Coordinates of N, CA, C and O in Angstrom, one line a residue:
P1 N -12.3 3.0 -0.7 CA -13.4 2.5 -1.4 C -13.5 3.1 -2.8 O -13.4 4.3 -3.0
C2 N -13.6 2.2 -3.8 CA -13.8 2.7 -5.2 C -15.3 2.5 -5.6 O -15.9 1.6 -5.2
L3 N -15.7 3.5 -6.4 CA -17.0 3.4 -7.0 C -16.9 2.8 -8.4 O -16.1 3.3 -9.2
M4 N -17.7 1.8 -8.7 CA -17.7 1.2 -10.0 C -19.0 1.5 -10.7 O -20.1 1.3 -10.1
F5 N -19.0 1.9 -11.9 CA -20.2 2.2 -12.7 C -20.2 1.3 -14.0 O -19.4 1.6 -14.9
N6 N -21.0 0.3 -14.1 CA -21.0 -0.5 -15.2 C -21.9 -0.1 -16.3 O -21.7 -0.4 -17.5
K7 N -23.0 0.6 -16.0 CA -24.0 0.9 -17.0 C -24.2 2.4 -17.1 O -25.1 2.9 -17.8
L8 N -23.5 3.2 -16.4 CA -23.6 4.6 -16.4 C -23.2 5.3 -17.7 O -22.1 4.9 -18.2
E9 N -24.0 6.2 -18.3 CA -23.6 6.8 -19.5 C -23.2 8.2 -19.4 O -22.4 8.7 -20.2
S10 N -23.6 8.9 -18.3 CA -23.3 10.3 -18.1 C -23.0 10.5 -16.6 O -23.7 10.1 -15.8
L11 N -21.9 11.3 -16.3 CA -21.5 11.6 -15.0 C -21.1 13.0 -14.9 O -20.2 13.4 -15.6
N12 N -21.8 13.8 -14.0 CA -21.5 15.2 -13.8 C -20.9 15.4 -12.4 O -21.6 15.3 -11.4
L13 N -19.6 15.7 -12.3 CA -18.9 15.9 -11.1 C -18.4 17.4 -11.0 O -17.5 17.6 -10.2
K14 N -19.1 18.2 -11.7 CA -18.7 19.6 -11.7 C -18.8 20.3 -10.3 O -19.7 20.0 -9.6
E15 N -17.7 21.1 -10.0 CA -17.7 21.9 -8.8 C -17.9 21.1 -7.5 O -18.7 21.3 -6.7
N16 N -17.0 20.1 -7.4 CA -17.0 19.2 -6.2 C -15.7 19.2 -5.4 O -15.6 18.4 -4.5
K17 N -14.8 20.1 -5.7 CA -13.5 20.2 -5.0 C -12.7 18.9 -5.1 O -12.0 18.6 -4.1
I18 N -12.9 18.1 -6.1 CA -12.2 16.9 -6.3 C -10.7 17.1 -6.5 O -10.4 17.9 -7.4
K19 N -9.8 16.5 -5.8 CA -8.4 16.7 -5.9 C -7.8 15.5 -6.7 O -6.8 15.6 -7.4
K20 N -8.3 14.3 -6.4 CA -7.7 13.1 -7.0 C -8.9 12.2 -7.4 O -9.8 12.0 -6.6
M21 N -8.9 11.7 -8.6 CA -10.0 10.8 -9.0 C -9.6 9.4 -8.9 O -10.4 8.5 -8.7
N22 N -8.3 9.1 -9.0 CA -7.8 7.7 -9.0 C -8.2 6.9 -7.7 O -8.2 5.7 -7.7
N23 N -8.3 7.7 -6.7 CA -8.6 7.0 -5.4 C -10.0 6.6 -5.2 O -10.3 5.7 -4.4
Y24 N -10.9 7.2 -5.9 CA -12.3 7.0 -5.6 C -13.1 6.4 -6.7 O -14.2 5.8 -6.6
F25 N -12.7 6.6 -7.9 CA -13.4 6.2 -9.1 C -12.7 5.1 -9.9 O -11.5 5.3 -10.3
N26 N -13.3 4.0 -10.1 CA -12.6 2.9 -10.8 C -13.1 2.9 -12.2 O -14.2 2.5 -12.5
F27 N -12.2 3.4 -13.1 CA -12.5 3.4 -14.5 C -11.7 2.3 -15.2 O -11.5 2.3 -16.4
E28 N -11.3 1.3 -14.4 CA -10.6 0.2 -15.0 C -11.6 -0.9 -15.5 O -12.7 -0.9 -15.2
G29 N -11.1 -1.8 -16.3 CA -11.9 -2.9 -16.8 C -12.7 -2.5 -18.0 O -12.3 -1.8 -18.9
K30 N -13.9 -3.1 -18.0 CA -14.7 -3.0 -19.3 C -15.8 -1.9 -19.2 O -16.9 -2.1 -19.6
N31 N -15.5 -0.8 -18.5 CA -16.6 0.2 -18.4 C -16.5 1.1 -19.7 O -15.9 2.1 -19.8
N32 N -17.2 0.6 -20.7 CA -17.3 1.4 -22.0 C -18.6 2.1 -22.1 O -18.9 2.6 -23.2
S33 N -19.5 2.1 -21.1 CA -20.8 2.7 -21.3 C -20.8 4.2 -21.0 O -21.6 4.9 -21.5
L34 N -19.8 4.7 -20.3 CA -19.7 6.1 -20.0 C -19.4 6.9 -21.3 O -18.3 6.7 -21.9
K35 N -20.3 7.8 -21.6 CA -20.1 8.6 -22.9 C -19.8 10.0 -22.5 O -19.1 10.7 -23.3
T36 N -20.3 10.6 -21.4 CA -20.1 11.9 -21.0 C -19.6 12.0 -19.6 O -20.1 11.5 -18.7
L37 N -18.5 12.8 -19.4 CA -17.9 12.9 -18.1 C -17.5 14.4 -17.9 O -16.7 15.0 -18.7
N38 N -18.1 15.1 -16.9 CA -17.8 16.5 -16.6 C -17.1 16.5 -15.3 O -17.8 16.3 -14.3
I39 N -15.9 16.8 -15.3 CA -15.1 17.0 -14.0 C -14.5 18.4 -14.0 O -13.4 18.6 -13.5
S40 N -15.2 19.4 -14.5 CA -14.8 20.7 -14.6 C -14.9 21.4 -13.2 O -15.7 21.0 -12.4
F41 N -14.1 22.5 -13.1 CA -14.2 23.3 -11.9 C -14.0 22.5 -10.6 O -14.7 22.7 -9.6
N42 N -12.9 21.7 -10.6 CA -12.5 21.0 -9.5 C -11.1 21.4 -9.1 O -10.6 22.4 -9.6
E43 N -10.4 20.5 -8.4 CA -9.0 20.9 -8.0 C -8.0 19.8 -8.5 O -7.0 19.5 -7.8
L44 N -8.3 19.2 -9.6 CA -7.4 18.1 -10.1 C -6.1 18.7 -10.5 O -6.1 19.8 -11.2
D45 N -5.0 18.1 -10.1 CA -3.7 18.6 -10.5 C -2.9 17.6 -11.4 O -1.9 17.9 -11.9
E46 N -3.6 16.5 -11.7 CA -3.0 15.5 -12.6 C -4.1 14.9 -13.4 O -5.2 14.8 -13.0
F47 N -3.7 14.5 -14.6 CA -4.7 13.8 -15.5 C -5.1 12.5 -14.9 O -4.2 11.7 -14.6
P48 N -6.4 12.2 -14.7 CA -6.8 11.0 -14.1 C -6.4 9.8 -15.0 O -6.9 9.7 -16.2
K49 N -5.6 8.9 -14.6 CA -5.0 7.8 -15.4 C -6.1 6.9 -15.8 O -6.0 6.3 -16.9
G50 N -7.1 6.6 -15.0 CA -8.1 5.7 -15.4 C -9.0 6.1 -16.5 O -9.7 5.2 -17.1
L51 N -8.9 7.3 -16.9 CA -9.7 7.8 -18.1 C -9.3 7.1 -19.4 O -10.1 7.0 -20.3
K52 N -8.1 6.7 -19.4 CA -7.6 6.0 -20.7 C -8.4 4.7 -21.0 O -8.5 4.3 -22.1
N53 N -9.1 4.2 -20.0 CA -9.9 3.0 -20.2 C -11.3 3.2 -20.7 O -12.0 2.3 -21.0
L54 N -11.7 4.5 -20.7 CA -13.1 4.8 -21.1 C -13.1 5.0 -22.7 O -13.2 6.0 -23.2
R55 N -13.1 3.9 -23.3 CA -13.0 3.9 -24.8 C -14.3 4.4 -25.5 O -14.2 4.8 -26.6
G56 N -15.4 4.3 -24.8 CA -16.6 4.8 -25.3 C -16.9 6.3 -25.1 O -17.9 6.9 -25.5
L57 N -16.0 7.0 -24.4 CA -16.2 8.4 -24.0 C -16.2 9.3 -25.2 O -15.4 9.2 -26.1
E58 N -17.3 10.1 -25.2 CA -17.5 11.0 -26.4 C -17.3 12.5 -26.0 O -16.9 13.3 -26.8
K59 N -17.6 12.8 -24.7 CA -17.4 14.2 -24.2 C -16.7 14.1 -22.9 O -17.1 13.4 -22.0
L60 N -15.7 15.0 -22.8 CA -14.9 15.1 -21.5 C -14.7 16.6 -21.3 O -14.1 17.3 -22.1
N61 N -15.1 17.0 -20.1 CA -14.9 18.4 -19.7 C -13.9 18.5 -18.5 O -14.3 18.0 -17.4
L62 N -12.7 19.0 -18.7 CA -11.7 19.1 -17.7 C -11.5 20.6 -17.4 O -10.5 21.0 -16.7
Q63 N -12.3 21.5 -17.8 CA -12.1 22.9 -17.7 C -11.9 23.4 -16.3 O -12.5 22.8 -15.3
S64 N -11.1 24.4 -16.1 CA -10.9 25.0 -14.8 C -10.4 24.1 -13.7 O -11.0 24.1 -12.6
N65 N -9.4 23.2 -14.0 CA -8.8 22.5 -13.0 C -7.3 23.0 -12.9 O -7.0 24.0 -13.6
Q66 N -6.5 22.4 -12.1 CA -5.1 22.8 -12.0 C -4.2 21.8 -12.6 O -3.2 21.4 -12.0
L67 N -4.5 21.3 -13.8 CA -3.8 20.2 -14.5 C -2.5 20.7 -15.0 O -2.3 21.8 -15.5
F68 N -1.5 19.8 -14.8 CA -0.2 20.1 -15.4 C 0.4 18.7 -15.8 O 0.0 17.7 -15.3
G69 N 1.4 18.7 -16.6 CA 2.1 17.5 -17.0 C 1.5 17.0 -18.3 O 0.8 17.6 -19.0
K70 N 1.9 15.8 -18.6 CA 1.5 15.2 -19.9 C 0.2 14.3 -19.8 O 0.0 13.8 -18.7
I71 N -0.5 14.3 -20.9 CA -1.6 13.4 -21.0 C -1.1 12.0 -21.2 O -0.2 11.8 -22.0
V72 N -1.7 11.0 -20.5 CA -1.2 9.6 -20.7 C -1.4 9.2 -22.1 O -2.5 9.4 -22.7
P73 N -0.3 8.7 -22.8 CA -0.4 8.3 -24.2 C -1.6 7.4 -24.6 O -2.2 7.5 -25.6
E74 N -1.9 6.5 -23.7 CA -3.0 5.5 -24.0 C -4.3 6.2 -24.1 O -5.3 5.7 -24.7
F75 N -4.4 7.4 -23.6 CA -5.7 8.2 -23.7 C -6.1 8.5 -25.1 O -7.3 8.6 -25.4
Y76 N -5.1 8.5 -26.0 CA -5.4 8.8 -27.4 C -6.2 7.7 -28.0 O -6.7 7.8 -29.2
K77 N -6.3 6.5 -27.4 CA -7.1 5.4 -27.9 C -8.6 5.7 -27.7 O -9.4 4.9 -28.3
C78 N -8.9 6.7 -27.0 CA -10.4 7.0 -26.8 C -10.8 7.8 -28.1 O -10.9 9.0 -28.1
S79 N -11.0 7.1 -29.1 CA -11.2 7.7 -30.5 C -12.6 8.3 -30.7 O -12.8 8.9 -31.7
N80 N -13.5 8.1 -29.7 CA -14.8 8.6 -29.9 C -15.0 10.1 -29.4 O -16.0 10.7 -29.6
L81 N -13.9 10.6 -28.8 CA -14.0 12.0 -28.2 C -14.2 13.0 -29.3 O -13.5 12.9 -30.4
V82 N -15.1 13.9 -29.1 CA -15.3 15.0 -30.1 C -14.8 16.3 -29.6 O -14.6 16.5 -28.4

């Protein structure tokens, strides 16, 4: 089951022991309303691919995960990130 958020502007998933985001969160399509996403202090080991679709994203916190590998090139299209 995927969760879809069409009008959500801020999502705090800090300290939830999340290992994979792609299985549960659908960031595909026209979800441009999300401006702030905090997924810090989890157990992510790969960059969530669906984040590249969040073109309206302004703040992203990935602190203290176990990320390795490359950031998906399309992610650089999220030009609103500060």
